[in-house]
Coordinates of C-alpha atoms and ligand atoms in Angstrom, one line a residue:
M1 CA 126.2 83.9 115.7
S2 CA 125.9 80.0 115.8
A3 CA 128.6 78.1 113.6
Y4 CA 125.9 76.7 111.5
I5 CA 124.8 80.1 110.2
R6 CA 128.3 81.3 109.6
D7 CA 129.3 78.0 107.5
R8 CA 126.0 78.1 105.5
R9 CA 126.4 81.7 104.6
E10 CA 129.8 81.1 103.6
F11 CA 128.7 78.3 101.2
L12 CA 125.9 80.7 99.8
R13 CA 128.3 83.4 99.4
L14 CA 130.8 81.3 97.6
A15 CA 128.0 79.8 95.5
L16 CA 126.6 83.0 94.6
T17 CA 129.8 85.0 93.9
A18 CA 131.0 82.0 91.9
S19 CA 128.0 82.4 89.7
C20 CA 129.1 85.9 88.6
L21 CA 125.9 87.6 89.9
P22 CA 123.7 89.5 88.7
L23 CA 123.8 87.0 85.9
L24 CA 122.0 83.6 86.4
P25 CA 124.3 81.1 88.5
G26 CA 126.6 79.2 86.4
P27 CA 125.9 75.8 85.0
G28 CA 125.1 73.2 87.7
W29 CA 124.4 75.7 90.6
A30 CA 120.7 75.6 90.7
E31 CA 120.7 72.0 89.5
A32 CA 122.9 71.2 92.4
L33 CA 120.3 72.6 94.7
A34 CA 117.4 71.5 92.6
D35 CA 117.5 67.9 94.2
D36 CA 117.8 69.2 97.7
R37 CA 115.5 72.3 97.2
T38 CA 113.9 72.7 100.4
S39 CA 116.9 71.9 102.6
W40 CA 118.1 75.6 102.9
Y41 CA 114.6 76.8 103.7
R42 CA 113.9 74.2 106.4
K43 CA 117.2 75.2 108.0
A44 CA 116.6 79.1 107.6
K45 CA 113.4 79.1 109.9
F46 CA 113.1 82.9 110.1
G47 CA 112.7 85.3 107.2
M48 CA 111.9 89.1 106.4
F49 CA 108.8 89.9 104.5
I50 CA 108.8 93.3 102.9
H51 CA 105.7 95.2 101.7
W52 CA 106.7 98.3 100.0
G53 CA 105.4 100.6 97.1
P54 CA 103.9 103.9 96.5
Y55 CA 101.0 103.2 98.7
S56 CA 103.5 103.7 101.7
Q57 CA 102.9 107.5 101.2
A58 CA 99.2 107.3 102.1
S59 CA 99.6 105.1 105.2
V60 CA 97.1 102.6 103.7
E61 CA 97.4 98.9 103.0
A62 CA 98.7 97.8 99.6
S63 CA 95.9 97.6 96.8
W64 CA 92.9 97.1 99.2
P65 CA 91.8 100.8 99.2
I66 CA 91.1 100.4 95.5
M67 CA 89.6 96.8 95.7
R68 CA 87.5 97.5 98.9
P69 CA 87.3 101.2 99.2
K70 CA 86.1 102.5 102.5
P71 CA 84.3 105.9 102.9
G72 CA 86.6 108.7 103.7
E73 CA 89.7 106.7 102.8
I74 CA 92.0 107.4 99.7
T75 CA 90.1 107.4 96.3
E76 CA 91.1 105.1 93.4
A77 CA 92.2 108.2 91.4
A78 CA 94.4 109.5 94.3
Y79 CA 95.9 105.9 95.0
R80 CA 96.8 105.5 91.2
A81 CA 98.4 108.9 91.3
L82 CA 100.9 107.8 94.3
P83 CA 103.6 106.9 91.9
Q84 CA 103.9 110.3 90.5
T85 CA 105.3 111.5 94.0
F86 CA 107.1 108.4 95.0
N87 CA 110.9 109.1 95.6
P88 CA 112.4 107.0 98.5
V89 CA 115.7 108.9 98.4
K90 CA 116.8 107.3 101.8
F91 CA 116.5 103.6 100.4
D92 CA 119.6 101.7 101.1
P93 CA 119.2 98.0 100.0
H94 CA 122.2 97.1 102.3
A95 CA 120.5 98.5 105.3
F96 CA 117.6 96.3 104.6
V97 CA 119.8 93.2 104.4
D98 CA 121.9 94.3 107.4
L99 CA 118.6 94.7 109.6
A100 CA 117.5 91.3 108.5
R101 CA 120.9 89.8 109.4
L102 CA 120.7 91.7 112.8
A103 CA 117.3 90.1 113.4
G104 CA 118.6 86.7 112.5
Q105 CA 116.4 86.5 109.6
E106 CA 117.9 84.2 107.0
Y107 CA 115.9 84.9 103.8
M108 CA 113.9 87.9 102.6
V109 CA 110.8 88.1 100.5
F110 CA 110.1 91.3 98.6
T111 CA 106.8 92.7 97.0
T112 CA 107.8 92.8 93.2
K113 CA 104.2 93.5 92.2
H114 CA 101.2 93.7 94.7
H115 CA 97.6 93.4 93.6
D116 CA 97.5 97.0 92.6
G117 CA 99.7 96.0 89.5
F118 CA 102.6 98.5 90.3
C119 CA 106.0 97.1 89.6
M120 CA 108.8 97.6 91.9
F121 CA 111.1 96.5 89.0
D122 CA 111.8 97.8 85.6
S123 CA 109.5 95.5 83.7
A124 CA 109.5 96.0 79.9
Y125 CA 105.8 95.1 79.6
T126 CA 104.2 98.0 81.6
D127 CA 104.8 101.8 82.3
Y128 CA 103.2 101.3 85.7
K129 CA 106.5 100.8 87.4
I130 CA 109.1 102.2 89.7
T131 CA 111.3 103.5 86.8
N132 CA 108.5 105.8 85.9
T133 CA 108.5 107.7 89.3
P134 CA 110.5 110.6 90.5
Y135 CA 112.9 107.9 92.1
G136 CA 113.5 106.3 88.7
R137 CA 115.5 103.3 89.7
D138 CA 114.9 99.6 89.9
I139 CA 114.5 98.8 93.5
V140 CA 114.3 95.0 92.9
A141 CA 117.6 95.1 90.9
Q142 CA 119.3 97.1 93.8
L143 CA 117.9 94.7 96.6
A144 CA 118.9 91.5 94.5
K145 CA 122.3 92.9 94.2
A146 CA 122.7 93.6 97.9
C147 CA 121.4 90.2 98.8
G148 CA 123.7 88.4 96.2
E149 CA 126.7 90.3 97.9
D150 CA 125.7 89.2 101.3
G151 CA 124.7 85.6 100.6
M152 CA 121.0 86.4 101.6
P153 CA 118.5 84.2 99.8
L154 CA 115.9 86.7 98.1
G155 CA 112.3 85.6 97.3
F156 CA 109.9 87.5 95.0
Y157 CA 106.3 88.2 96.2
Y158 CA 104.2 88.3 93.0
S159 CA 100.4 89.0 92.9
P160 CA 98.5 87.1 90.2
P161 CA 95.6 89.5 90.9
D162 CA 96.5 92.8 88.8
M163 CA 94.1 95.7 89.1
H164 CA 96.0 97.7 86.4
H165 CA 96.2 95.2 83.5
P166 CA 93.2 95.4 81.2
G167 CA 93.5 91.6 80.4
F168 CA 92.9 90.7 84.2
R169 CA 89.8 93.0 84.5
D170 CA 87.8 95.6 82.4
T171 CA 89.8 98.5 83.6
T172 CA 87.2 101.1 82.4
K173 CA 85.5 100.1 85.6
L174 CA 86.6 101.0 89.2
A175 CA 88.7 98.0 90.8
A176 CA 85.9 97.7 93.4
E177 CA 83.6 96.3 90.7
N178 CA 85.8 93.5 89.3
W179 CA 88.8 93.0 91.5
H180 CA 88.4 89.3 91.4
G181 CA 89.4 89.4 87.9
E182 CA 87.3 88.4 84.7
P183 CA 88.6 85.1 83.3
Q184 CA 85.5 84.8 81.2
R185 CA 86.6 87.7 79.0
P186 CA 88.5 87.1 75.7
E187 CA 91.3 89.2 77.0
W188 CA 92.1 86.9 79.8
P189 CA 94.8 85.1 78.1
T190 CA 96.9 88.2 77.3
Y191 CA 97.0 88.7 81.1
L192 CA 98.2 85.0 81.7
Q193 CA 100.9 85.9 78.9
Y194 CA 101.8 89.0 80.7
M195 CA 102.1 87.2 84.1
Q196 CA 104.5 84.7 82.4
L197 CA 106.6 87.3 80.8
Q198 CA 107.1 89.3 83.9
L199 CA 107.9 86.1 86.0
T200 CA 110.5 85.4 83.0
E201 CA 111.9 88.9 83.7
L202 CA 112.1 88.2 87.4
L203 CA 113.7 84.8 87.0
T204 CA 116.3 85.8 84.4
R205 CA 117.5 89.3 85.3
Y206 CA 118.1 89.3 89.0
G207 CA 120.2 86.4 89.9
P208 CA 118.8 83.3 92.0
A209 CA 115.3 83.6 93.0
A210 CA 115.2 81.7 96.3
L211 CA 111.4 81.4 96.1
I212 CA 108.1 82.9 94.4
W213 CA 105.7 83.9 97.0
F214 CA 102.5 84.1 94.9
D215 CA 99.4 85.8 96.5
G216 CA 96.4 84.6 94.4
L217 CA 93.7 85.5 96.7
N218 CA 90.4 83.5 95.6
D219 CA 89.7 81.3 92.7
Q220 CA 93.4 80.4 92.1
K221 CA 92.8 77.9 89.5
K222 CA 92.2 80.5 86.9
Y223 CA 96.0 81.2 86.9
N224 CA 97.0 77.7 85.4
G225 CA 99.4 77.3 88.4
A226 CA 100.9 73.9 87.2
Q227 CA 101.9 75.6 83.9
V228 CA 103.6 78.4 85.8
L229 CA 105.5 76.3 88.0
E230 CA 106.9 74.3 85.1
M231 CA 107.9 77.6 83.4
I232 CA 109.6 78.7 86.7
H233 CA 111.5 75.4 87.0
E234 CA 112.6 75.5 83.5
M235 CA 114.4 78.7 84.4
Q236 CA 115.5 78.1 87.9
P237 CA 114.9 74.5 89.2
A238 CA 115.8 75.4 92.6
T239 CA 113.4 78.2 93.2
L240 CA 110.7 77.3 95.9
V241 CA 106.9 78.1 95.3
N242 CA 104.3 78.6 97.9
D243 CA 100.6 77.4 97.9
R244 CA 98.9 80.6 96.6
I245 CA 98.5 80.0 92.8
G246 CA 96.1 77.0 93.0
V247 CA 98.6 74.3 93.4
D248 CA 100.0 72.7 96.5
A249 CA 103.8 73.4 95.4
D250 CA 106.5 73.5 98.1
Y251 CA 104.9 74.8 101.4
E252 CA 101.6 76.2 103.0
T253 CA 101.1 79.6 104.2
P254 CA 99.0 80.4 107.2
E255 CA 98.6 84.1 107.5
Q256 CA 98.6 86.1 110.8
F257 CA 98.0 82.9 112.8
I258 CA 100.0 79.9 114.0
P259 CA 98.5 76.5 113.6
T260 CA 97.6 74.8 116.8
A261 CA 98.8 71.4 115.4
I262 CA 101.7 70.3 113.4
P263 CA 100.7 70.7 109.8
T264 CA 100.4 67.2 107.8
K265 CA 99.9 66.5 104.2
G266 CA 96.2 66.3 103.3
I267 CA 94.9 68.3 106.2
Q268 CA 94.2 72.1 105.2
L269 CA 95.4 74.5 108.0
T270 CA 92.6 76.9 107.5
G271 CA 89.0 76.0 108.1
I272 CA 90.2 72.7 109.7
D273 CA 87.3 71.0 111.7
P274 CA 87.6 71.9 115.4
E275 CA 87.4 68.2 116.2
V276 CA 90.1 67.3 113.8
S277 CA 92.3 70.2 115.1
K278 CA 91.8 69.1 118.7
R279 CA 92.7 65.5 117.9
L280 CA 95.8 66.6 116.0
K281 CA 96.6 69.2 118.4
N282 CA 99.2 67.2 120.4
T283 CA 100.1 64.4 118.0
V284 CA 103.7 64.4 116.6
P285 CA 103.4 63.2 112.9
R286 CA 105.9 60.8 111.1
P287 CA 108.5 62.9 109.2
E288 CA 107.2 61.7 105.9
D289 CA 103.8 63.1 106.7
F290 CA 105.0 66.5 107.7
R291 CA 103.7 69.4 105.5
L292 CA 106.2 72.3 105.1
W293 CA 104.7 75.5 106.1
E294 CA 105.3 79.2 107.0
T295 CA 103.4 81.7 109.2
C296 CA 103.6 85.2 107.6
M297 CA 102.9 88.0 110.2
T298 CA 103.0 91.6 110.7
I299 CA 104.6 93.4 113.7
N300 CA 101.7 95.9 114.0
N301 CA 98.4 95.2 112.1
T302 CA 99.2 96.5 108.7
W303 CA 101.4 94.9 105.8
A304 CA 102.3 98.3 104.4
Y305 CA 103.7 101.2 106.4
N306 CA 101.1 103.0 108.4
K307 CA 101.9 105.9 110.5
N308 CA 98.8 105.5 112.3
D309 CA 99.2 101.9 113.3
H310 CA 100.9 102.0 116.8
E311 CA 99.7 98.4 117.8
F312 CA 103.1 96.9 117.9
K313 CA 103.5 93.4 119.2
S314 CA 106.0 93.2 121.9
E315 CA 109.5 91.6 121.6
Q316 CA 108.4 88.8 123.8
T317 CA 105.3 88.2 121.7
L318 CA 107.4 88.1 118.6
I319 CA 110.1 85.8 120.1
R320 CA 107.4 83.5 121.5
S321 CA 105.7 83.5 118.2
L322 CA 109.0 82.5 116.5
V323 CA 109.4 79.6 119.1
E324 CA 105.8 78.5 118.7
V325 CA 106.1 78.2 115.0
A326 CA 109.6 76.5 115.1
S327 CA 108.1 74.0 117.7
R328 CA 105.6 72.8 115.1
G329 CA 108.2 72.7 112.3
G330 CA 107.3 76.0 110.6
N331 CA 109.2 79.0 109.2
F332 CA 108.3 82.5 110.4
L333 CA 108.1 85.2 107.9
L334 CA 107.9 88.4 109.8
N335 CA 106.9 91.6 108.0
V336 CA 108.2 95.2 107.7
G337 CA 106.6 98.0 105.6
P338 CA 109.2 100.6 104.8
Q339 CA 108.4 104.3 105.1
P340 CA 108.0 106.3 101.9
D341 CA 111.5 107.7 102.2
G342 CA 112.8 104.1 102.2
Q343 CA 113.8 103.7 105.8
I344 CA 112.4 101.1 108.2
Q345 CA 110.6 102.6 111.2
P346 CA 112.4 102.6 114.6
E347 CA 109.5 100.5 116.4
F348 CA 110.2 97.7 113.8
Q349 CA 114.0 98.0 114.1
Q350 CA 113.9 97.7 117.8
R351 CA 111.9 94.6 117.8
L352 CA 113.8 92.9 115.1
R353 CA 117.2 93.6 116.9
A354 CA 115.9 92.1 120.3
I355 CA 114.8 89.1 118.4
G356 CA 118.2 88.8 116.8
D357 CA 119.9 89.3 120.2
W358 CA 117.9 86.3 121.6
L359 CA 118.8 84.1 118.5
T360 CA 122.5 85.1 119.0
L361 CA 122.3 83.2 122.3
N362 CA 119.5 80.7 121.4
G363 CA 119.7 80.2 117.7
D364 CA 120.7 76.6 117.7
S365 CA 117.4 75.9 119.2
I366 CA 115.7 77.3 116.1
Y367 CA 117.9 77.2 113.0
D368 CA 118.2 73.6 111.3
T369 CA 115.5 72.2 113.6
T370 CA 112.2 70.7 113.2
Y371 CA 109.2 70.1 115.5
G372 CA 110.0 68.6 118.9
P373 CA 108.8 65.3 120.4
I374 CA 106.8 66.9 123.3
Q375 CA 103.8 68.9 122.2
G376 CA 100.8 70.3 124.0
I377 CA 102.4 71.2 127.5
A378 CA 101.5 74.7 128.7
G379 CA 104.3 77.1 128.9
L380 CA 106.8 74.6 127.3
R381 CA 107.8 74.2 123.6
T382 CA 110.2 71.7 122.0
T383 CA 112.2 71.8 118.8
A384 CA 114.7 69.0 117.9
N385 CA 117.5 68.1 115.5
D386 CA 119.4 64.8 115.0
K387 CA 121.6 65.3 118.2
S388 CA 119.6 67.4 120.5
I389 CA 116.2 68.3 121.8
Y390 CA 115.5 71.8 122.7
V391 CA 113.1 72.7 125.6
H392 CA 111.7 76.3 125.5
L393 CA 110.3 77.6 128.7
F394 CA 108.0 80.5 128.6
D395 CA 107.4 80.5 132.3
W396 CA 110.3 79.5 134.7
P397 CA 109.4 76.6 137.0
T398 CA 110.6 77.2 140.7
A399 CA 112.9 74.3 141.3
A400 CA 112.8 71.7 138.7
C401 CA 111.4 71.1 135.3
E402 CA 109.4 67.9 134.8
I403 CA 109.0 66.7 131.2
P404 CA 106.9 63.6 130.5
G405 CA 107.3 61.7 127.3
I406 CA 110.9 62.0 126.4
E407 CA 111.7 58.5 125.1
A408 CA 115.2 59.4 123.8
R409 CA 118.1 58.8 126.3
V410 CA 119.3 62.1 127.5
L411 CA 123.0 62.4 127.8
S412 CA 123.4 65.9 129.0
A413 CA 121.5 69.0 129.9
R414 CA 122.7 72.7 129.8
L415 CA 121.1 76.1 129.6
L416 CA 121.5 77.1 125.9
A417 CA 122.1 80.8 126.6
N418 CA 125.1 80.5 129.0
G419 CA 126.2 76.9 128.8
M420 CA 125.5 76.2 132.4
P421 CA 125.5 72.3 132.8
L422 CA 122.0 71.1 134.6
T423 CA 121.6 68.0 136.8
F424 CA 118.8 65.7 135.7
H425 CA 117.3 62.3 136.2
Q426 CA 115.2 60.2 133.7
T427 CA 112.8 57.5 134.9
E428 CA 109.9 55.8 133.0
G429 CA 110.1 58.3 130.2
K430 CA 109.9 61.1 132.5
L431 CA 112.8 63.8 132.7
I432 CA 113.3 65.8 135.7
I433 CA 115.9 68.7 135.3
D434 CA 117.1 70.6 138.3
L435 CA 117.0 74.4 137.5
P436 CA 118.7 77.5 139.0
S437 CA 116.2 80.1 140.6
K438 CA 116.7 82.7 138.0
A439 CA 115.6 82.3 134.5
P440 CA 118.4 83.0 131.9
D441 CA 116.0 84.8 129.7
P442 CA 113.2 87.2 130.5
N443 CA 111.2 85.9 127.3
V444 CA 112.0 82.4 126.6
S445 CA 114.7 80.4 128.1
V446 CA 116.1 77.2 126.4
I447 CA 117.5 73.9 127.9
A448 CA 119.5 71.9 125.4
L449 CA 119.3 68.0 126.0
K450 CA 121.9 66.0 124.1
T451 CA 120.4 62.8 123.1
Y452 CA 123.1 61.4 120.6
Ligands
LIG501 O1 95.9 90.9 100.2 C1 97.1 90.6 100.6 C2 97.8 91.4 101.8 O2 97.9 92.7 101.3 C3 99.0 90.9 102.1 O3 99.9 90.9 100.9 C4 99.0 89.5 102.6 C5 100.4 88.9 102.9 O4 100.5 87.5 103.0 N1 98.4 88.7 101.6 C6 97.1 89.0 101.0 C7 96.0 88.8 102.1 O5 95.9 87.5 102.2

């Protein structure tokens, strides 16, 4: 594990234990981070997304079976009955944290409430919750405690759409009829208040909330996002917020795709004009124009556990996706959907451990880096920090690697995985690096260029 990770984790562990978890951090803790709020996130680069709830018993996606029912799939009544049998007796929060650590994932985001409205925490404002199941215990509390003990930043996914609350929609109808929500109804303000009360529970009961991952779907302005942000930051100033409650907030969240250009402020990632995208594709923005962003992605095709989904991405695809994201300055939030018994399936574990093994040798080229100075060369990606440029090679060149456009003066070059020094020469902005015949890594090999 790179020195950077050890030191940072030590800082976090001290900061968190000194704050007498699970109570809120002591005075000054959050404020100390508040003025440098995104620093830990920019350094962490790689996180674990967790989609988990009673729906995992039915091998269906979270919430969508009642919002957009498909013939032959589970009925709304059967979906709503799932909590009655939910009993993940093998759930061990430390196992989730340990797997994230083995994968090299430096933060976690957990579904506290998905669109179906079921709460994986013991909310005082609803009976539709984990403590009213055969399992009976607060999952969020256990995960928060385990994360606090490990110094693992924990974020809360929270869905503003809520199919269960009568203020969000007329619940005498099937969700399929009004899942967008009905802000025109007089009951709507009661839902906004419910949402604020639950966010208050999440931000005052479970220790530091690294971030709130809203998932507002469409017409997000109806949630009064600016007011929600203000309330969040009154309780925890350091908590980051994503872009899915109708306000830009701290970072953008392309889902299941990696932007082809480095995101910049004012340019939307999705639906970008192809011409604009092409023009932006290989440009390297000024740091002040960069827009913080995070791609979230599944390992197979489903967010929730699905025993029938065997389309697992290969470890090479996942490692290269992490490199692709990091090379454009983004974070990579890779998802697991735990089984109904509380364990994470072996196919996910195997891939996550493989990514972790790669990061153990090459993590310095990902953690605490930003987008590299060279973009748009097939089979080659770059990341950078203040002292180095990291060249990621997807395909191993035969004798030498020729990189145009590196303006910084290169002081040394080495293979990151094994430290092997490399000879090179640099003329008119072109860098030519002599390479051994065999690639050090079958997935992505990294050359570290010291530039300062
Ligand atoms: O509808 C959800 C979906 O179930 C999943 O939670 C993803 C994760 O980002 N977000 C929404 C789809 O955009």
